[in-house]
XYZ file of N, CA, C and O in Angstrom:
796
model
N -14.942 -6.975 11.336
C -13.897 -6.722 10.347
C -13.310 -5.338 10.627
O -14.039 -4.420 10.963
N -12.010 -5.214 10.475
C -11.286 -3.999 10.832
C -10.255 -3.749 9.736
O -9.458 -4.631 9.397
N -10.251 -2.542 9.168
C -9.315 -2.244 8.072
C -7.869 -2.440 8.507
O -7.036 -2.889 7.713
N -7.560 -2.151 9.761
C -6.170 -2.335 10.183
C -5.778 -3.813 10.141
O -4.644 -4.144 9.793
N -6.720 -4.701 10.449
C -6.425 -6.129 10.374
C -6.303 -6.584 8.925
O -5.444 -7.415 8.595
N -7.143 -6.046 8.030
C -7.024 -6.414 6.615
C -5.673 -5.997 6.056
O -5.056 -6.735 5.283
N -5.204 -4.834 6.459
C -3.886 -4.373 5.997
C -2.792 -5.283 6.556
O -1.864 -5.680 5.830
N -2.901 -5.646 7.826
C -1.929 -6.580 8.406
C -1.966 -7.937 7.704
O -0.919 -8.555 7.478
N -3.159 -8.401 7.353
C -3.281 -9.663 6.616
C -2.578 -9.574 5.267
O -1.888 -10.514 4.844
N -2.755 -8.443 4.575
C -2.052 -8.240 3.304
C -0.545 -8.255 3.512
O 0.205 -8.839 2.721
N -0.093 -7.605 4.566
C 1.345 -7.585 4.856
C 1.871 -9.002 5.071
O 2.953 -9.360 4.585
N 1.112 -9.809 5.801
C 1.510 -11.201 6.034
C 1.623 -11.948 4.705
O 2.587 -12.699 4.488
N 0.660 -11.749 3.822
C 0.690 -12.432 2.524
C 1.880 -11.973 1.685
O 2.514 -12.777 0.991
N 2.205 -10.695 1.747
C 3.376 -10.206 1.010
C 4.651 -10.858 1.537
O 5.504 -11.305 0.755
N 4.785 -10.923 2.844
C 5.967 -11.577 3.432
C 6.023 -13.051 3.033
O 7.093 -13.593 2.743
N 4.866 -13.708 3.029
C 4.799 -15.129 2.667
C 5.249 -15.345 1.226
O 6.034 -16.263 0.934
N 4.806 -14.491 0.309
C 5.173 -14.654 -1.099
C 6.657 -14.387 -1.328
O 7.308 -15.092 -2.107
N 7.211 -13.380 -0.652
C 8.661 -13.162 -0.758
C 9.413 -14.381 -0.229
O 10.423 -14.802 -0.812
N 8.949 -14.968 0.865
C 9.612 -16.151 1.425
C 9.518 -17.343 0.479
O 10.476 -18.118 0.349
N 8.386 -17.482 -0.193
C 8.245 -18.571 -1.174
C 9.279 -18.411 -2.281
O 9.933 -19.388 -2.688
N 9.459 -17.195 -2.772
C 10.449 -16.963 -3.843
C 11.843 -17.403 -3.422
O 12.616 -17.921 -4.234
N 12.173 -17.216 -2.150
C 13.505 -17.575 -1.655
C 13.717 -19.085 -1.602
O 14.849 -19.550 -1.526
N 12.630 -19.854 -1.652
C 12.733 -21.299 -1.476
C 12.563 -22.087 -2.773
O 12.557 -23.316 -2.754
N 12.427 -21.388 -3.892
C 12.250 -22.060 -5.183
C 13.599 -22.114 -5.895
O 14.346 -21.128 -5.924
N 13.915 -23.255 -6.469
C 15.157 -23.423 -7.225
C 15.194 -22.404 -8.364
O 14.213 -22.234 -9.087
N 16.326 -21.748 -8.506
C 16.441 -20.685 -9.514
C 16.254 -21.187 -10.945
O 15.990 -20.409 -11.849
N 16.378 -22.508 -11.144
C 16.163 -23.042 -12.496
C 14.680 -23.149 -12.831
O 14.324 -23.288 -14.004
N 13.830 -23.077 -11.844
C 12.386 -23.158 -12.082
C 11.843 -21.767 -12.412
O 11.050 -21.179 -11.676
N 12.288 -21.249 -13.537
C 11.970 -19.862 -13.891
C 10.477 -19.641 -14.129
O 9.970 -18.553 -13.852
N 9.780 -20.631 -14.620
C 8.340 -20.483 -14.822
C 7.606 -20.287 -13.504
O 6.696 -19.452 -13.403
N 8.008 -21.046 -12.495
C 7.386 -20.917 -11.173
C 7.772 -19.579 -10.547
O 6.921 -18.860 -9.999
N 9.062 -19.244 -10.631
C 9.511 -17.958 -10.088
C 8.751 -16.799 -10.719
O 8.302 -15.877 -10.041
N 8.609 -16.864 -12.025
C 7.911 -15.801 -12.750
C 6.452 -15.705 -12.329
O 5.923 -14.607 -12.108
N 5.790 -16.847 -12.175
C 4.376 -16.856 -11.786
C 4.183 -16.275 -10.384
O 3.291 -15.451 -10.164
N 5.040 -16.693 -9.449
C 4.927 -16.186 -8.077
C 5.241 -14.693 -8.047
O 4.539 -13.904 -7.406
N 6.298 -14.299 -8.757
C 6.665 -12.883 -8.757
C 5.563 -12.029 -9.392
O 5.230 -10.956 -8.866
N 5.005 -12.479 -10.502
C 3.943 -11.699 -11.151
C 2.767 -11.495 -10.205
O 2.190 -10.405 -10.137
N 2.406 -12.548 -9.488
C 1.316 -12.424 -8.514
C 1.682 -11.430 -7.420
O 0.882 -10.576 -7.022
N 2.900 -11.532 -6.892
C 3.339 -10.653 -5.823
C 3.424 -9.208 -6.295
O 2.967 -8.287 -5.597
N 3.986 -8.994 -7.476
C 4.120 -7.628 -7.996
C 2.756 -6.967 -8.147
O 2.564 -5.804 -7.767
N 1.795 -7.702 -8.697
C 0.446 -7.159 -8.857
C -0.187 -6.887 -7.493
O -0.870 -5.867 -7.299
N 0.040 -7.778 -6.552
C -0.541 -7.627 -5.219
C 0.042 -6.424 -4.489
O -0.680 -5.669 -3.810
N 1.353 -6.204 -4.623
C 1.987 -5.056 -3.988
C 1.353 -3.756 -4.465
O 1.065 -2.857 -3.674
N 1.133 -3.654 -5.771
C 0.542 -2.428 -6.308
C -0.917 -2.285 -5.914
O -1.366 -1.191 -5.564
N -1.664 -3.378 -5.963
C -3.070 -3.316 -5.576
C -3.200 -2.882 -4.110
O -4.036 -2.029 -3.775
N -2.383 -3.440 -3.255
C -2.410 -3.077 -1.833
C -2.088 -1.592 -1.652
O -2.776 -0.884 -0.900
N -1.058 -1.114 -2.345
C -0.683 0.308 -2.239
C -1.825 1.203 -2.697
O -2.164 2.193 -2.031
N -2.431 0.860 -3.828
C -3.537 1.679 -4.342
C -4.721 1.659 -3.385
O -5.366 2.688 -3.165
N -5.028 0.509 -2.819
C -6.148 0.419 -1.879
C -5.890 1.295 -0.658
O -6.799 1.988 -0.178
N -4.669 1.293 -0.167
C -4.340 2.164 0.961
C -4.479 3.627 0.578
O -5.013 4.434 1.349
N -3.999 3.975 -0.614
C -4.049 5.368 -1.044
C -5.478 5.837 -1.317
O -5.799 7.010 -1.109
N -6.315 4.951 -1.775
C -7.705 5.304 -2.051
C -8.560 5.348 -0.788
O -9.460 6.179 -0.684
N -8.288 4.471 0.161
C -9.221 4.279 1.276
C -8.603 4.572 2.639
O -9.170 5.325 3.432
N -7.444 3.993 2.936
C -6.915 4.101 4.290
C -6.293 5.456 4.599
O -6.602 6.080 5.628
N -5.408 5.945 3.749
C -4.700 7.187 4.080
C -5.620 8.398 4.186
O -5.436 9.227 5.098
N -6.625 8.554 3.302
C -7.553 9.681 3.526
C -8.253 9.590 4.877
O -8.457 10.605 5.554
N -8.614 8.371 5.276
C -9.277 8.195 6.575
C -8.314 8.478 7.720
O -8.705 9.055 8.749
N -7.047 8.087 7.568
C -6.042 8.385 8.590
C -5.875 9.889 8.748
O -5.827 10.410 9.871
N -5.815 10.606 7.621
C -5.721 12.069 7.675
C -6.944 12.654 8.369
O -6.824 13.555 9.205
N -8.105 12.146 8.029
C -9.346 12.667 8.604
C -9.365 12.541 10.124
O -9.641 13.510 10.834
N -9.067 11.343 10.637
C -9.131 11.167 12.091
C -8.001 11.908 12.792
O -8.179 12.399 13.908
N -6.853 12.019 12.133
C -5.738 12.759 12.726
C -6.037 14.236 12.840
O -5.737 14.874 13.863
N -6.646 14.802 11.798
C -7.023 16.216 11.836
C -8.067 16.442 12.917
O -7.988 17.396 13.693
N -9.061 15.552 12.990
C -10.116 15.684 13.996
C -9.544 15.607 15.416
O -10.054 16.260 16.331
N -8.478 14.836 15.590
C -7.860 14.685 16.909
C -6.759 15.727 17.157
O -6.016 15.616 18.129
N -6.676 16.708 16.265
C -5.659 17.771 16.362
C -4.237 17.200 16.316
O -3.345 17.648 17.037
N -4.077 16.198 15.456
C -2.759 15.590 15.257
C -2.387 15.639 13.779
O -1.792 14.716 13.237
N -2.796 16.729 13.113
C -2.621 16.833 11.666
C -1.165 16.675 11.239
O -0.864 15.953 10.288
N -0.264 17.352 11.924
C 1.145 17.311 11.512
C 1.685 15.884 11.536
O 2.402 15.464 10.618
N 1.324 15.132 12.570
C 1.814 13.764 12.677
C 1.291 12.864 11.582
O 2.061 12.140 10.945
N -0.026 12.899 11.326
C -0.579 12.014 10.300
C -0.202 12.473 8.901
O -0.067 11.655 7.995
N -0.008 13.783 8.715
C 0.479 14.261 7.414
C 1.859 13.693 7.130
O 2.131 13.191 6.031
N 2.753 13.766 8.106
C 4.116 13.258 7.928
C 4.100 11.757 7.660
O 4.829 11.263 6.780
N 3.270 11.018 8.411
C 3.168 9.571 8.199
C 2.682 9.263 6.785
O 3.183 8.341 6.132
N 1.685 10.006 6.335
C 1.095 9.731 5.022
C 2.054 10.095 3.909
O 2.202 9.348 2.930
N 2.714 11.235 4.026
C 3.708 11.632 3.018
C 4.786 10.563 2.920
O 5.183 10.145 1.822
N 5.265 10.099 4.067
C 6.304 9.074 4.086
C 5.797 7.764 3.469
O 6.515 7.109 2.709
N 4.549 7.403 3.772
C 3.995 6.155 3.248
C 3.847 6.198 1.734
O 4.176 5.224 1.043
N 3.366 7.314 1.193
C 3.216 7.428 -0.266
C 4.593 7.436 -0.928
O 4.789 6.822 -1.989
N 5.559 8.087 -0.304
C 6.938 8.038 -0.807
C 7.450 6.597 -0.834
O 8.070 6.155 -1.812
N 7.176 5.850 0.238
C 7.564 4.437 0.283
C 6.906 3.656 -0.849
O 7.553 2.808 -1.482
N 5.625 3.906 -1.093
C 4.940 3.211 -2.187
C 5.625 3.476 -3.513
O 5.761 2.569 -4.343
N 6.056 4.719 -3.738
C 6.773 5.030 -4.971
C 8.074 4.230 -5.065
O 8.420 3.712 -6.135
N 8.773 4.117 -3.945
C 10.024 3.338 -3.947
C 9.748 1.866 -4.234
O 10.515 1.215 -4.952
N 8.664 1.343 -3.672
C 8.307 -0.057 -3.933
C 7.945 -0.241 -5.400
O 8.388 -1.198 -6.044
N 7.159 0.687 -5.957
C 6.806 0.606 -7.387
C 8.058 0.608 -8.256
O 8.169 -0.160 -9.209
N 8.987 1.492 -7.930
C 10.217 1.583 -8.721
C 11.052 0.310 -8.583
O 11.654 -0.161 -9.562
N 11.080 -0.260 -7.385
C 11.821 -1.502 -7.173
C 11.183 -2.660 -7.931
O 11.882 -3.493 -8.532
N 9.855 -2.708 -7.938
C 9.145 -3.743 -8.695
C 9.425 -3.587 -10.192
O 9.675 -4.579 -10.892
N 9.406 -2.362 -10.670
C 9.687 -2.119 -12.087
C 11.104 -2.561 -12.444
O 11.344 -3.073 -13.546
N 12.043 -2.400 -11.513
C 13.427 -2.801 -11.770
C 13.547 -4.307 -11.932
O 14.359 -4.790 -12.734
N 12.748 -5.077 -11.207
C 12.797 -6.538 -11.328
C 12.516 -6.955 -12.769
O 13.163 -7.870 -13.307
N 11.581 -6.272 -13.412
C 11.187 -6.631 -14.782
C 12.311 -6.427 -15.797
O 12.246 -6.969 -16.907
N 13.329 -5.711 -15.438
C 14.439 -5.432 -16.356
C 15.466 -6.568 -16.410
O 16.419 -6.511 -17.187
N 15.259 -7.594 -15.583
C 16.267 -8.650 -15.467
C 15.690 -10.010 -15.823
O 14.490 -10.246 -15.710
N 16.573 -10.909 -16.237
C 16.176 -12.274 -16.582
C 15.784 -13.021 -15.323
O 16.527 -13.056 -14.335
N 14.603 -13.614 -15.343
C 14.085 -14.338 -14.183
C 15.058 -15.443 -13.771
O 15.519 -16.223 -14.611
N 15.389 -15.469 -12.484
C 16.274 -16.497 -11.951
C 17.740 -16.144 -11.988
O 18.559 -16.860 -11.400
N 18.088 -15.042 -12.666
C 19.484 -14.624 -12.719
C 19.889 -13.872 -11.458
O 19.049 -13.459 -10.656
N 21.198 -13.674 -11.295
C 21.701 -12.976 -10.110
C 21.120 -11.574 -9.991
O 20.736 -11.149 -8.897
N 21.062 -10.850 -11.120
C 20.529 -9.491 -11.085
C 19.049 -9.483 -10.728
O 18.570 -8.578 -10.038
N 18.320 -10.492 -11.179
C 16.892 -10.595 -10.846
C 16.718 -10.788 -9.348
O 15.909 -10.120 -8.708
N 17.505 -11.709 -8.775
C 17.421 -11.947 -7.334
C 17.810 -10.698 -6.535
O 17.212 -10.391 -5.502
N 18.795 -9.974 -7.020
C 19.198 -8.734 -6.345
C 18.068 -7.717 -6.382
O 17.781 -7.046 -5.374
N 17.402 -7.611 -7.531
C 16.287 -6.674 -7.661
C 15.100 -7.097 -6.798
O 14.439 -6.256 -6.171
N 14.817 -8.391 -6.745
C 13.731 -8.889 -5.882
C 14.057 -8.591 -4.418
O 13.184 -8.164 -3.649
N 15.318 -8.800 -4.030
C 15.727 -8.510 -2.647
C 15.564 -7.026 -2.331
O 15.145 -6.661 -1.218
N 15.865 -6.158 -3.291
C 15.693 -4.711 -3.083
C 14.219 -4.367 -2.916
O 13.850 -3.537 -2.074
N 13.357 -5.005 -3.707
C 11.909 -4.785 -3.565
C 11.432 -5.272 -2.198
O 10.616 -4.612 -1.536
N 11.956 -6.416 -1.770
C 11.590 -6.970 -0.467
C 12.014 -6.015 0.650
O 11.247 -5.750 1.589
N 13.211 -5.473 0.555
C 13.704 -4.543 1.575
C 12.851 -3.286 1.625
O 12.447 -2.842 2.709
N 12.555 -2.709 0.463
C 11.727 -1.494 0.421
C 10.350 -1.760 1.017
O 9.823 -0.964 1.805
N 9.769 -2.889 0.655
C 8.440 -3.221 1.156
C 8.457 -3.541 2.649
O 7.583 -3.111 3.401
N 9.465 -4.286 3.086
C 9.562 -4.642 4.504
C 9.731 -3.406 5.381
O 9.109 -3.291 6.446
N 10.571 -2.469 4.934
C 10.770 -1.229 5.693
C 9.455 -0.453 5.795
O 9.104 0.054 6.862
N 8.727 -0.385 4.687
C 7.448 0.329 4.675
C 6.439 -0.337 5.614
O 5.780 0.339 6.414
N 6.308 -1.650 5.509
C 5.322 -2.348 6.339
C 5.629 -2.168 7.827
O 4.723 -1.910 8.625
N 6.893 -2.298 8.192
C 7.264 -2.170 9.599
C 6.927 -0.782 10.125
O 6.371 -0.633 11.221
N 7.229 0.229 9.339
C 6.938 1.596 9.756
C 5.433 1.834 9.845
O 4.943 2.435 10.808
N 4.704 1.345 8.865
C 3.253 1.522 8.864
C 2.614 0.799 10.055
O 1.672 1.313 10.679
N 3.120 -0.372 10.373
C 2.577 -1.127 11.500
C 2.862 -0.430 12.830
O 2.028 -0.463 13.741
N 4.017 0.226 12.940
C 4.367 0.953 14.168
C 3.609 2.263 14.293
O 3.294 2.695 15.396
N 3.337 2.919 13.151
C 2.806 4.277 13.197
C 1.357 4.363 12.722
O 0.439 4.484 13.530
N 1.137 4.318 11.416
C -0.186 4.575 10.863
C -1.272 3.660 11.386
O -2.357 4.118 11.767
N -1.008 2.362 11.418
C -2.032 1.429 11.884
C -2.297 1.591 13.378
O -3.448 1.550 13.826
N -1.236 1.796 14.141
C -1.392 2.003 15.585
C -2.180 3.276 15.853
O -3.120 3.284 16.655
N -1.811 4.356 15.181
C -2.533 5.619 15.359
C -3.999 5.469 14.976
O -4.887 5.977 15.672
N -4.265 4.766 13.886
C -5.644 4.649 13.429
C -6.489 3.853 14.417
O -7.640 4.210 14.686
N -5.933 2.796 14.969
C -6.684 2.030 15.981
C -6.997 2.898 17.199
O -8.057 2.759 17.803
N -6.088 3.795 17.547
C -6.312 4.669 18.700
C -7.328 5.769 18.408
O -8.044 6.210 19.307
N -7.369 6.242 17.171
C -8.168 7.419 16.840
C -9.528 7.106 16.217
O -10.418 7.956 16.252
N -9.689 5.929 15.630
C -10.935 5.600 14.923
C -11.675 4.485 15.645
O -11.071 3.492 16.053
N -12.984 4.653 15.782
C -13.800 3.638 16.427
C -13.938 2.391 15.570
O -13.722 2.418 14.354
N -14.332 1.310 16.196
C -14.438 0.030 15.510
C -15.462 0.060 14.381
O -15.230 -0.522 13.322
N -16.588 0.758 14.557
C -17.590 0.791 13.482
C -17.039 1.509 12.254
O -17.301 1.101 11.119
N -16.263 2.569 12.463
C -15.624 3.275 11.341
C -14.594 2.373 10.670
O -14.532 2.287 9.440
N -13.804 1.670 11.472
C -12.795 0.759 10.915
C -13.465 -0.370 10.141
O -12.942 -0.831 9.128
N -14.640 -0.799 10.607
C -15.381 -1.843 9.896
C -15.860 -1.333 8.533
O -15.702 -2.032 7.520
N -16.468 -0.153 8.486
C -16.945 0.398 7.206
C -15.790 0.525 6.208
O -15.946 0.212 5.027
N -14.658 0.978 6.684
C -13.493 1.105 5.800
C -12.978 -0.260 5.359
O -12.517 -0.419 4.228
N -13.064 -1.251 6.253
C -12.639 -2.608 5.889
C -13.500 -3.149 4.758
O -12.985 -3.793 3.828
N -14.788 -2.894 4.802
C -15.681 -3.336 3.729
C -15.265 -2.683 2.417
O -15.159 -3.350 1.373
N -15.006 -1.381 2.450
C -14.590 -0.672 1.240
C -13.243 -1.182 0.724
O -13.042 -1.355 -0.481
N -12.320 -1.444 1.640
C -10.984 -1.926 1.288
C -11.072 -3.311 0.646
O -10.464 -3.558 -0.414
N -11.838 -4.209 1.267
C -12.001 -5.558 0.719
C -12.663 -5.506 -0.650
O -12.267 -6.230 -1.574
N -13.669 -4.650 -0.804
C -14.351 -4.524 -2.090
C -13.414 -3.979 -3.158
O -13.414 -4.450 -4.302
N -12.584 -2.995 -2.787
C -11.639 -2.415 -3.750
C -10.664 -3.483 -4.247
O -10.419 -3.614 -5.449
N -10.110 -4.257 -3.315
C -9.167 -5.297 -3.723
C -9.861 -6.382 -4.545
O -9.280 -6.899 -5.498
N -11.109 -6.709 -4.194
C -11.834 -7.734 -4.949
C -12.154 -7.259 -6.366
O -12.014 -8.018 -7.335
N -12.561 -6.010 -6.494
C -12.897 -5.472 -7.826
C -11.671 -5.375 -8.730
O -11.782 -5.428 -9.945
N -10.518 -5.186 -8.128
C -9.291 -4.972 -8.894
C -8.321 -6.141 -8.770
O -7.116 -5.963 -8.882
N -8.871 -7.334 -8.541
C -8.036 -8.507 -8.293
C -7.027 -8.763 -9.407
O -5.959 -9.324 -9.172
N -7.340 -8.364 -10.630
C -6.430 -8.601 -11.758
C -5.278 -7.603 -11.793
O -4.357 -7.746 -12.594
N -5.322 -6.623 -10.929
C -4.233 -5.657 -10.848
C -4.661 -4.266 -11.263
O -5.718 -4.066 -11.859
N -3.837 -3.304 -10.921
C -4.045 -1.905 -11.279
C -2.758 -1.371 -11.879
O -1.685 -1.929 -11.660
N -2.884 -0.305 -12.625
C -1.713 0.281 -13.276
C -0.852 1.011 -12.243
O -1.360 1.868 -11.511
N 0.443 0.679 -12.149
C 1.302 1.361 -11.174
C 1.618 2.787 -11.609
O 2.079 3.016 -12.728
N 1.340 3.741 -10.731
C 1.603 5.156 -11.010
C 2.193 5.793 -9.763
O 1.549 5.810 -8.711
N 3.420 6.319 -9.882
C 4.006 7.050 -8.766
C 3.193 8.315 -8.519
O 2.619 8.888 -9.448
N 3.149 8.735 -7.269
C 2.395 9.922 -6.890
C 3.303 10.908 -6.170
O 4.256 10.505 -5.500
N 2.967 12.175 -6.278
C 3.661 13.214 -5.521
C 3.132 13.142 -4.085
O 1.950 13.433 -3.859
N 3.951 12.735 -3.116
C 3.438 12.536 -1.754
C 2.802 13.779 -1.135
O 1.730 13.698 -0.534
N 3.438 14.940 -1.293
C 2.883 16.167 -0.712
C 1.598 16.549 -1.445
O 0.598 16.919 -0.816
N 1.596 16.436 -2.775
C 0.390 16.726 -3.544
C -0.753 15.809 -3.170
O -1.915 16.232 -3.101
N -0.431 14.551 -2.909
C -1.451 13.591 -2.488
C -2.121 14.063 -1.198
O -3.349 14.107 -1.093
N -1.314 14.435 -0.197
C -1.855 14.863 1.093
C -2.652 16.147 0.938
O -3.760 16.279 1.477
N -2.131 17.114 0.177
C -2.851 18.388 0.001
C -4.206 18.156 -0.668
O -5.205 18.759 -0.284
N -4.242 17.303 -1.679
C -5.503 17.022 -2.366
C -6.488 16.320 -1.437
O -7.673 16.666 -1.398
N -5.998 15.354 -0.676
C -6.871 14.644 0.261
C -7.423 15.603 1.310
O -8.616 15.557 1.639
N -6.587 16.494 1.821
C -7.042 17.452 2.828
C -8.043 18.447 2.233
O -9.013 18.825 2.900
N -7.812 18.842 0.999
C -8.756 19.745 0.334
C -10.116 19.068 0.210
O -11.159 19.687 0.457
N -10.124 17.798 -0.161
C -11.388 17.062 -0.261
C -12.060 16.926 1.096
O -13.289 17.001 1.194
N -11.269 16.758 2.142
C -11.842 16.697 3.489
C -12.529 18.015 3.841
O -13.618 18.030 4.418
N -11.873 19.131 3.481
C -12.443 20.442 3.801
C -13.708 20.725 3.009
O -14.589 21.432 3.484
N -13.781 20.202 1.773
C -14.931 20.521 0.928
C -16.070 19.528 1.064
O -17.129 19.728 0.477
N -15.864 18.465 1.841
C -16.941 17.506 2.072
C -17.998 18.188 2.935
O -17.708 18.651 4.021
N -19.189 18.250 2.450
C -20.249 19.015 3.111
C -20.475 18.601 4.553
O -20.650 19.437 5.436
N -20.458 17.308 4.813
C -20.752 16.844 6.166
C -19.558 16.961 7.101
O -19.698 16.789 8.299
N -18.373 17.199 6.534
C -17.172 17.278 7.354
C -16.579 15.932 7.682
O -15.602 15.833 8.394
N -17.191 14.862 7.160
C -16.625 13.530 7.376
C -16.768 12.732 6.102
O -17.719 12.910 5.354
N -15.819 11.866 5.860
C -15.820 11.081 4.641
C -16.709 9.867 4.786
O -16.644 9.156 5.773
N -17.524 9.647 3.787
C -18.258 8.385 3.710
C -17.447 7.439 2.859
O -16.496 7.844 2.195
N -17.817 6.187 2.856
C -17.108 5.219 2.024
C -17.176 5.653 0.567
O -16.200 5.567 -0.163
N -18.315 6.180 0.127
C -18.449 6.602 -1.269
C -17.537 7.753 -1.637
O -17.080 7.864 -2.761
N -17.239 8.632 -0.671
C -16.370 9.769 -0.940
C -14.936 9.326 -1.164
O -14.139 10.046 -1.729
N -14.609 8.110 -0.725
C -13.230 7.645 -0.793
C -12.859 7.073 -2.153
O -11.814 6.474 -2.301
N -13.710 7.292 -3.168
C -13.431 6.738 -4.486
C -12.709 7.746 -5.365
O -12.940 7.833 -6.551
N -11.865 8.523 -4.764
C -11.109 9.553 -5.457
C -10.149 8.928 -6.474
O -9.653 7.850 -6.278
N -9.891 9.649 -7.538
C -8.864 9.205 -8.488
C -7.505 9.401 -7.824
O -7.434 9.497 -6.611
N -6.465 9.531 -8.534
C -5.139 9.630 -7.936
C -4.854 11.066 -7.524
O -4.565 11.899 -8.369
N -4.922 11.384 -6.201
C -4.721 12.755 -5.741
C -3.372 13.290 -6.158
O -2.371 12.604 -6.083
N -3.355 14.529 -6.571
C -2.105 15.176 -6.928
C -1.624 14.803 -8.323
O -0.685 15.387 -8.829
N -2.256 13.841 -8.946
C -1.848 13.433 -10.284
C -0.590 12.613 -10.256
O 0.176 12.643 -9.300
N -0.313 11.862 -11.298
C 0.885 11.028 -11.331
C 2.140 11.862 -11.488
O 2.174 12.805 -12.276
N 3.164 11.519 -10.721
C 4.449 12.191 -10.882
C 5.253 11.481 -11.957
O 6.010 12.089 -12.694
N 5.094 10.167 -12.033
C 5.802 9.372 -13.031
C 5.132 8.020 -13.096
O 4.467 7.613 -12.164
N 5.330 7.339 -14.178
C 4.772 5.987 -14.296
C 5.878 4.986 -14.064
O 6.926 5.062 -14.685
N 5.642 4.084 -13.152
C 6.614 3.025 -12.891
C 6.270 1.833 -13.762
O 5.138 1.439 -13.883
N 7.274 1.212 -14.314
C 7.047 -0.015 -15.078
C 6.660 0.323 -16.449
O 6.191 -0.393 -17.227
């Protein structure tokens, strides 16, 4: 098991659910609502799991490989993207399911998420596979799968300050006695505190 593959699997499921929404008759509002509710919850759960488990580990291996600036920029951008996705998801809730404005808002959420996934797949996941050994990726995959399983019903969406998130994660890396994060150390609350609540 490899955390990068679990993240890719989540990305595939997100794309699949957006595609399902495009194929349902707009008059079937109950079905549209059910699929969207599942997707919206999944988008947030995936983002939180990455922020709790994957991004701190990406920062850790990047710093160890003397590539701090690169992984910091990737992580700041990724957390910023998550905020945009949260805001786009919150916008969908403001519209009547199946209406033109609802479809426009869903399309905006799809675009924000698709842009984020493509960038993450090109950068963060690729870098992590190059910098982290398979046993480390396996331990993180176990933590990631457990986090998503424990929170299957969803988590509260909270925008984060991207720079504050990175600074807090790096501070925790510096203060970790062993100099490396264990799976247990990755159970941090929301680094940097919430900047705003989406939804």
